[in-house]
Amino acid sequence: MSERRGLCLVLAAPSGAGKTTLSRALLAEEPGLTLSVSVTTRPPRAGEVDGQHYHFVDAPGFATMAASGALLEHATIFGRASYGTPKAPVLDALAAGRDVLFDIDWQGFRQLRAALPGDVVGIFISPPSRAALADRLAARGDRPEDVARRMDHAAAEAAHAGEFAFQVRNEDFGAALADIRAILRASRLVTARQAAIDLA
């Protein structure tokens, strides 16, 4: 029996819901899971390494990738920097039975699911409540006007939660992480992703 086909695990959430922390913990506890490295036109920040945090390209290079179909999904954020998911590494990982974690928004999830139907498992991470989200954003030092803007954006993000097969409420971090790991384990066992069993 050959190795099973890998899957794309998408975690999407409003800013402040804890997605980044959950992603890091999930990667640390699931050795069979790797993070998809996006390509971007924004300049590297201090400490970022090309090929590890992002693949940094210029705008013409990004446009060429998008036009040639080399990206599974892509978007321009706030009219400035563009971000996208290179197709080849993801397809290679899936064919080799490796699972890939994506940190993208609902729009990227929608594009990815359209490009790879049957391979994408989507989880929407939600905060316990609107008040709890506002408290988290304020606690990390965001200015009041930034908190208000992010809260409006969170409401818009939450409106698309129904597009995801799973929703995890991040009220207790340990429980939320356990829920995500359970979804990942179950998704790996989907019959369509398994190799055929020959008992003849």
PDB file of C-alpha atoms in Angstrom:
ATOM      1  CA  MET A   1       0.000   0.000   0.000  1.00  0.00           C
ATOM      2  CA  SER A   2       1.466   3.334  -1.054  1.00  0.00           C
ATOM      3  CA  GLU A   3       1.580   6.370   1.194  1.00  0.00           C
ATOM      4  CA  ARG A   4      -1.616   8.336   1.661  1.00  0.00           C
ATOM      5  CA  ARG A   5      -2.114  11.692  -0.034  1.00  0.00           C
ATOM      6  CA  GLY A   6      -1.309  14.699   2.107  1.00  0.00           C
ATOM      7  CA  LEU A   7      -3.749  17.442   3.001  1.00  0.00           C
ATOM      8  CA  CYS A   8      -3.845  21.232   3.251  1.00  0.00           C
ATOM      9  CA  LEU A   9      -4.858  22.415   6.723  1.00  0.00           C
ATOM     10  CA  VAL A  10      -6.038  26.021   6.759  1.00  0.00           C
ATOM     11  CA  LEU A  11      -6.349  27.982   9.994  1.00  0.00           C
ATOM     12  CA  ALA A  12      -8.167  31.285   9.533  1.00  0.00           C
ATOM     13  CA  ALA A  13      -9.191  33.746  12.228  1.00  0.00           C
ATOM     14  CA  PRO A  14      -9.692  37.403  13.056  1.00  0.00           C
ATOM     15  CA  SER A  15      -6.615  39.237  14.321  1.00  0.00           C
ATOM     16  CA  GLY A  16      -6.244  38.580  18.042  1.00  0.00           C
ATOM     17  CA  ALA A  17      -8.023  35.218  18.083  1.00  0.00           C
ATOM     18  CA  GLY A  18      -4.770  33.345  18.735  1.00  0.00           C
ATOM     19  CA  LYS A  19      -4.192  31.755  15.340  1.00  0.00           C
ATOM     20  CA  THR A  20      -0.436  32.396  15.221  1.00  0.00           C
ATOM     21  CA  THR A  21       0.164  30.941  18.689  1.00  0.00           C
ATOM     22  CA  LEU A  22      -1.978  27.914  17.892  1.00  0.00           C
ATOM     23  CA  SER A  23      -0.161  27.405  14.582  1.00  0.00           C
ATOM     24  CA  ARG A  24       3.244  27.431  16.259  1.00  0.00           C
ATOM     25  CA  ALA A  25       2.124  24.967  18.921  1.00  0.00           C
ATOM     26  CA  LEU A  26       0.551  22.701  16.304  1.00  0.00           C
ATOM     27  CA  LEU A  27       3.736  22.637  14.224  1.00  0.00           C
ATOM     28  CA  ALA A  28       5.774  21.828  17.346  1.00  0.00           C
ATOM     29  CA  GLU A  29       3.537  18.886  18.254  1.00  0.00           C
ATOM     30  CA  GLU A  30       2.875  17.504  14.770  1.00  0.00           C
ATOM     31  CA  PRO A  31       6.184  16.547  13.093  1.00  0.00           C
ATOM     32  CA  GLY A  32       4.334  15.420   9.965  1.00  0.00           C
ATOM     33  CA  LEU A  33       3.038  18.950   9.386  1.00  0.00           C
ATOM     34  CA  THR A  34       4.971  21.723   7.631  1.00  0.00           C
ATOM     35  CA  LEU A  35       4.145  25.399   7.185  1.00  0.00           C
ATOM     36  CA  SER A  36       3.490  26.717   3.700  1.00  0.00           C
ATOM     37  CA  VAL A  37       5.971  29.522   2.979  1.00  0.00           C
ATOM     38  CA  SER A  38       4.257  32.353   1.138  1.00  0.00           C
ATOM     39  CA  VAL A  39       5.758  34.620  -1.491  1.00  0.00           C
ATOM     40  CA  THR A  40       5.434  38.370  -0.895  1.00  0.00           C
ATOM     41  CA  THR A  41       6.396  41.696  -2.415  1.00  0.00           C
ATOM     42  CA  ARG A  42       6.893  43.431   0.925  1.00  0.00           C
ATOM     43  CA  PRO A  43      10.481  43.971   2.129  1.00  0.00           C
ATOM     44  CA  PRO A  44      11.905  41.651   4.803  1.00  0.00           C
ATOM     45  CA  ARG A  45      11.525  42.736   8.414  1.00  0.00           C
ATOM     46  CA  ALA A  46      14.322  42.481  10.966  1.00  0.00           C
ATOM     47  CA  GLY A  47      15.201  38.835  11.577  1.00  0.00           C
ATOM     48  CA  GLU A  48      13.215  37.441   8.642  1.00  0.00           C
ATOM     49  CA  VAL A  49      15.033  34.958   6.408  1.00  0.00           C
ATOM     50  CA  ASP A  50      14.230  34.535   2.732  1.00  0.00           C
ATOM     51  CA  GLY A  51      12.833  31.054   2.101  1.00  0.00           C
ATOM     52  CA  GLN A  52      12.119  30.447   5.778  1.00  0.00           C
ATOM     53  CA  HIS A  53       9.626  33.153   6.730  1.00  0.00           C
ATOM     54  CA  TYR A  54       8.683  34.249   3.201  1.00  0.00           C
ATOM     55  CA  HIS A  55       9.963  34.101  -0.338  1.00  0.00           C
ATOM     56  CA  PHE A  56      10.673  37.770  -1.072  1.00  0.00           C
ATOM     57  CA  VAL A  57      10.170  38.888  -4.676  1.00  0.00           C
ATOM     58  CA  ASP A  58       9.654  42.194  -6.469  1.00  0.00           C
ATOM     59  CA  ALA A  59       6.288  43.253  -7.895  1.00  0.00           C
ATOM     60  CA  PRO A  60       7.071  42.271 -11.521  1.00  0.00           C
ATOM     61  CA  GLY A  61       8.255  38.844 -10.370  1.00  0.00           C
ATOM     62  CA  PHE A  62       5.084  38.343  -8.354  1.00  0.00           C
ATOM     63  CA  ALA A  63       2.927  39.414 -11.290  1.00  0.00           C
ATOM     64  CA  THR A  64       4.697  36.883 -13.516  1.00  0.00           C
ATOM     65  CA  MET A  65       4.089  34.094 -10.993  1.00  0.00           C
ATOM     66  CA  ALA A  66       0.408  34.973 -10.709  1.00  0.00           C
ATOM     67  CA  ALA A  67      -0.100  35.245 -14.470  1.00  0.00           C
ATOM     68  CA  SER A  68       1.659  31.950 -15.185  1.00  0.00           C
ATOM     69  CA  GLY A  69      -0.435  29.974 -12.690  1.00  0.00           C
ATOM     70  CA  ALA A  70       2.494  29.376 -10.340  1.00  0.00           C
ATOM     71  CA  LEU A  71       0.417  30.489  -7.329  1.00  0.00           C
ATOM     72  CA  LEU A  72      -2.451  28.543  -5.777  1.00  0.00           C
ATOM     73  CA  GLU A  73      -3.885  31.697  -4.231  1.00  0.00           C
ATOM     74  CA  HIS A  74      -2.849  35.322  -3.997  1.00  0.00           C
ATOM     75  CA  ALA A  75      -4.056  38.719  -2.846  1.00  0.00           C
ATOM     76  CA  THR A  76      -2.916  42.301  -2.434  1.00  0.00           C
ATOM     77  CA  ILE A  77      -3.381  43.536   1.133  1.00  0.00           C
ATOM     78  CA  PHE A  78      -4.554  47.108   1.689  1.00  0.00           C
ATOM     79  CA  GLY A  79      -3.457  47.971  -1.855  1.00  0.00           C
ATOM     80  CA  ARG A  80       0.211  47.633  -0.932  1.00  0.00           C
ATOM     81  CA  ALA A  81       2.026  44.320  -0.522  1.00  0.00           C
ATOM     82  CA  SER A  82       0.994  41.174  -2.377  1.00  0.00           C
ATOM     83  CA  TYR A  83       1.060  37.674  -0.901  1.00  0.00           C
ATOM     84  CA  GLY A  84       0.594  34.264  -2.486  1.00  0.00           C
ATOM     85  CA  THR A  85       1.116  30.512  -2.122  1.00  0.00           C
ATOM     86  CA  PRO A  86       3.587  28.856  -4.533  1.00  0.00           C
ATOM     87  CA  LYS A  87       1.938  25.870  -6.204  1.00  0.00           C
ATOM     88  CA  ALA A  88       4.850  23.472  -6.826  1.00  0.00           C
ATOM     89  CA  PRO A  89       5.989  22.886  -3.200  1.00  0.00           C
ATOM     90  CA  VAL A  90       2.414  22.234  -2.075  1.00  0.00           C
ATOM     91  CA  LEU A  91       1.683  19.748  -4.871  1.00  0.00           C
ATOM     92  CA  ASP A  92       4.969  17.956  -4.191  1.00  0.00           C
ATOM     93  CA  ALA A  93       4.141  17.692  -0.473  1.00  0.00           C
ATOM     94  CA  LEU A  94       0.639  16.350  -1.083  1.00  0.00           C
ATOM     95  CA  ALA A  95       1.892  13.745  -3.556  1.00  0.00           C
ATOM     96  CA  ALA A  96       4.498  12.596  -1.025  1.00  0.00           C
ATOM     97  CA  GLY A  97       1.876  12.217   1.721  1.00  0.00           C
ATOM     98  CA  ARG A  98       2.986  15.281   3.694  1.00  0.00           C
ATOM     99  CA  ASP A  99       0.516  17.697   5.269  1.00  0.00           C
ATOM    100  CA  VAL A 100       0.832  21.462   4.844  1.00  0.00           C
ATOM    101  CA  LEU A 101      -0.402  24.172   7.232  1.00  0.00           C
ATOM    102  CA  PHE A 102      -1.673  27.472   5.821  1.00  0.00           C
ATOM    103  CA  ASP A 103      -2.025  30.782   7.632  1.00  0.00           C
ATOM    104  CA  ILE A 104      -4.340  32.604   5.203  1.00  0.00           C
ATOM    105  CA  ASP A 105      -7.639  34.477   5.375  1.00  0.00           C
ATOM    106  CA  TRP A 106     -11.065  33.359   4.136  1.00  0.00           C
ATOM    107  CA  GLN A 107     -10.401  34.719   0.648  1.00  0.00           C
ATOM    108  CA  GLY A 108      -7.189  32.705   0.343  1.00  0.00           C
ATOM    109  CA  PHE A 109      -9.003  29.671   1.734  1.00  0.00           C
ATOM    110  CA  ARG A 110     -11.695  30.032  -0.909  1.00  0.00           C
ATOM    111  CA  GLN A 111      -9.101  30.210  -3.710  1.00  0.00           C
ATOM    112  CA  LEU A 112      -7.108  27.290  -2.305  1.00  0.00           C
ATOM    113  CA  ARG A 113     -10.193  25.106  -1.984  1.00  0.00           C
ATOM    114  CA  ALA A 114     -11.145  25.901  -5.585  1.00  0.00           C
ATOM    115  CA  ALA A 115      -7.639  25.024  -6.791  1.00  0.00           C
ATOM    116  CA  LEU A 116      -7.355  21.791  -4.781  1.00  0.00           C
ATOM    117  CA  PRO A 117     -10.853  20.411  -4.204  1.00  0.00           C
ATOM    118  CA  GLY A 118     -10.782  17.469  -1.838  1.00  0.00           C
ATOM    119  CA  ASP A 119      -7.369  18.322  -0.405  1.00  0.00           C
ATOM    120  CA  VAL A 120      -8.275  21.299   1.800  1.00  0.00           C
ATOM    121  CA  VAL A 121      -9.465  21.138   5.415  1.00  0.00           C
ATOM    122  CA  GLY A 122     -10.575  24.503   6.791  1.00  0.00           C
ATOM    123  CA  ILE A 123     -10.774  25.494  10.449  1.00  0.00           C
ATOM    124  CA  PHE A 124     -12.052  28.885  11.562  1.00  0.00           C
ATOM    125  CA  ILE A 125     -10.622  29.989  14.911  1.00  0.00           C
ATOM    126  CA  SER A 126     -12.926  32.275  16.882  1.00  0.00           C
ATOM    127  CA  PRO A 127     -12.395  34.200  20.126  1.00  0.00           C
ATOM    128  CA  PRO A 128     -14.691  33.460  23.088  1.00  0.00           C
ATOM    129  CA  SER A 129     -16.628  36.689  22.540  1.00  0.00           C
ATOM    130  CA  ARG A 130     -16.436  40.144  20.997  1.00  0.00           C
ATOM    131  CA  ALA A 131     -15.541  41.627  24.376  1.00  0.00           C
ATOM    132  CA  ALA A 132     -12.748  39.093  24.888  1.00  0.00           C
ATOM    133  CA  LEU A 133     -11.313  39.894  21.468  1.00  0.00           C
ATOM    134  CA  ALA A 134     -11.351  43.629  22.202  1.00  0.00           C
ATOM    135  CA  ASP A 135      -9.574  42.983  25.508  1.00  0.00           C
ATOM    136  CA  ARG A 136      -6.898  40.879  23.781  1.00  0.00           C
ATOM    137  CA  LEU A 137      -6.238  43.543  21.171  1.00  0.00           C
ATOM    138  CA  ALA A 138      -6.024  46.277  23.804  1.00  0.00           C
ATOM    139  CA  ALA A 139      -3.752  44.152  26.005  1.00  0.00           C
ATOM    140  CA  ARG A 140      -1.159  43.788  23.253  1.00  0.00           C
ATOM    141  CA  GLY A 141      -0.821  47.563  23.002  1.00  0.00           C
ATOM    142  CA  ASP A 142      -2.937  48.397  19.974  1.00  0.00           C
ATOM    143  CA  ARG A 143      -4.158  51.999  19.865  1.00  0.00           C
ATOM    144  CA  PRO A 144      -7.917  52.488  20.447  1.00  0.00           C
ATOM    145  CA  GLU A 145      -8.476  53.441  16.811  1.00  0.00           C
ATOM    146  CA  ASP A 146      -6.572  50.329  15.701  1.00  0.00           C
ATOM    147  CA  VAL A 147      -8.643  48.166  18.045  1.00  0.00           C
ATOM    148  CA  ALA A 148     -11.835  49.621  16.566  1.00  0.00           C
ATOM    149  CA  ARG A 149     -10.601  48.982  13.028  1.00  0.00           C
ATOM    150  CA  ARG A 150      -9.576  45.426  13.833  1.00  0.00           C
ATOM    151  CA  MET A 151     -12.897  44.755  15.525  1.00  0.00           C
ATOM    152  CA  ASP A 152     -14.739  45.849  12.373  1.00  0.00           C
ATOM    153  CA  HIS A 153     -12.455  43.621  10.318  1.00  0.00           C
ATOM    154  CA  ALA A 154     -13.078  40.720  12.745  1.00  0.00           C
ATOM    155  CA  ALA A 155     -16.825  41.024  12.236  1.00  0.00           C
ATOM    156  CA  ALA A 156     -16.315  40.864   8.472  1.00  0.00           C
ATOM    157  CA  GLU A 157     -14.070  37.796   8.852  1.00  0.00           C
ATOM    158  CA  ALA A 158     -16.555  36.040  11.152  1.00  0.00           C
ATOM    159  CA  ALA A 159     -19.268  36.481   8.529  1.00  0.00           C
ATOM    160  CA  HIS A 160     -17.404  33.863   6.463  1.00  0.00           C
ATOM    161  CA  ALA A 161     -16.958  31.313   9.252  1.00  0.00           C
ATOM    162  CA  GLY A 162     -19.724  29.183   7.763  1.00  0.00           C
ATOM    163  CA  GLU A 163     -17.543  28.441   4.731  1.00  0.00           C
ATOM    164  CA  PHE A 164     -15.219  26.356   6.916  1.00  0.00           C
ATOM    165  CA  ALA A 165     -15.974  22.732   7.737  1.00  0.00           C
ATOM    166  CA  PHE A 166     -14.810  23.213  11.324  1.00  0.00           C
ATOM    167  CA  GLN A 167     -14.922  25.980  13.914  1.00  0.00           C
ATOM    168  CA  VAL A 168     -12.794  26.022  17.063  1.00  0.00           C
ATOM    169  CA  ARG A 169     -13.439  28.479  19.864  1.00  0.00           C
ATOM    170  CA  ASN A 170     -10.167  29.601  21.435  1.00  0.00           C
ATOM    171  CA  GLU A 171     -11.295  30.205  24.991  1.00  0.00           C
ATOM    172  CA  ASP A 172      -8.967  27.662  26.595  1.00  0.00           C
ATOM    173  CA  PHE A 173      -5.717  27.370  24.621  1.00  0.00           C
ATOM    174  CA  GLY A 174      -5.031  23.726  25.510  1.00  0.00           C
ATOM    175  CA  ALA A 175      -8.539  22.644  24.598  1.00  0.00           C
ATOM    176  CA  ALA A 176      -8.452  24.588  21.326  1.00  0.00           C
ATOM    177  CA  LEU A 177      -5.131  23.014  20.357  1.00  0.00           C
ATOM    178  CA  ALA A 178      -6.454  19.549  21.219  1.00  0.00           C
ATOM    179  CA  ASP A 179      -9.507  20.160  19.047  1.00  0.00           C
ATOM    180  CA  ILE A 180      -7.345  21.198  16.087  1.00  0.00           C
ATOM    181  CA  ARG A 181      -5.115  18.149  16.483  1.00  0.00           C
ATOM    182  CA  ALA A 182      -8.195  15.902  16.610  1.00  0.00           C
ATOM    183  CA  ILE A 183      -9.504  17.439  13.377  1.00  0.00           C
ATOM    184  CA  LEU A 184      -6.116  16.916  11.735  1.00  0.00           C
ATOM    185  CA  ARG A 185      -5.939  13.277  12.851  1.00  0.00           C
ATOM    186  CA  ALA A 186      -9.451  12.542  11.621  1.00  0.00           C
ATOM    187  CA  SER A 187      -8.843  14.308   8.315  1.00  0.00           C
ATOM    188  CA  ARG A 188      -5.779  12.161   7.691  1.00  0.00           C
ATOM    189  CA  LEU A 189      -8.027   9.076   7.893  1.00  0.00           C
ATOM    190  CA  VAL A 190     -10.598  10.155   5.296  1.00  0.00           C
ATOM    191  CA  THR A 191     -11.100   7.228   2.943  1.00  0.00           C
ATOM    192  CA  ALA A 192     -10.577   9.286  -0.220  1.00  0.00           C
ATOM    193  CA  ARG A 193      -7.111  10.230   0.981  1.00  0.00           C
ATOM    194  CA  GLN A 194      -6.028   6.644   1.642  1.00  0.00           C
ATOM    195  CA  ALA A 195      -4.405   4.257  -0.781  1.00  0.00           C
ATOM    196  CA  ALA A 196      -6.565   1.377  -1.943  1.00  0.00           C
ATOM    197  CA  ILE A 197      -6.184  -1.816   0.069  1.00  0.00           C
ATOM    198  CA  ASP A 198      -5.566  -4.906  -2.041  1.00  0.00           C
ATOM    199  CA  LEU A 199      -6.505  -8.052  -0.117  1.00  0.00           C
ATOM    200  CA  ALA A 200      -6.695 -10.272  -3.155  1.00  0.00           C
TER     201      ALA A 200
END
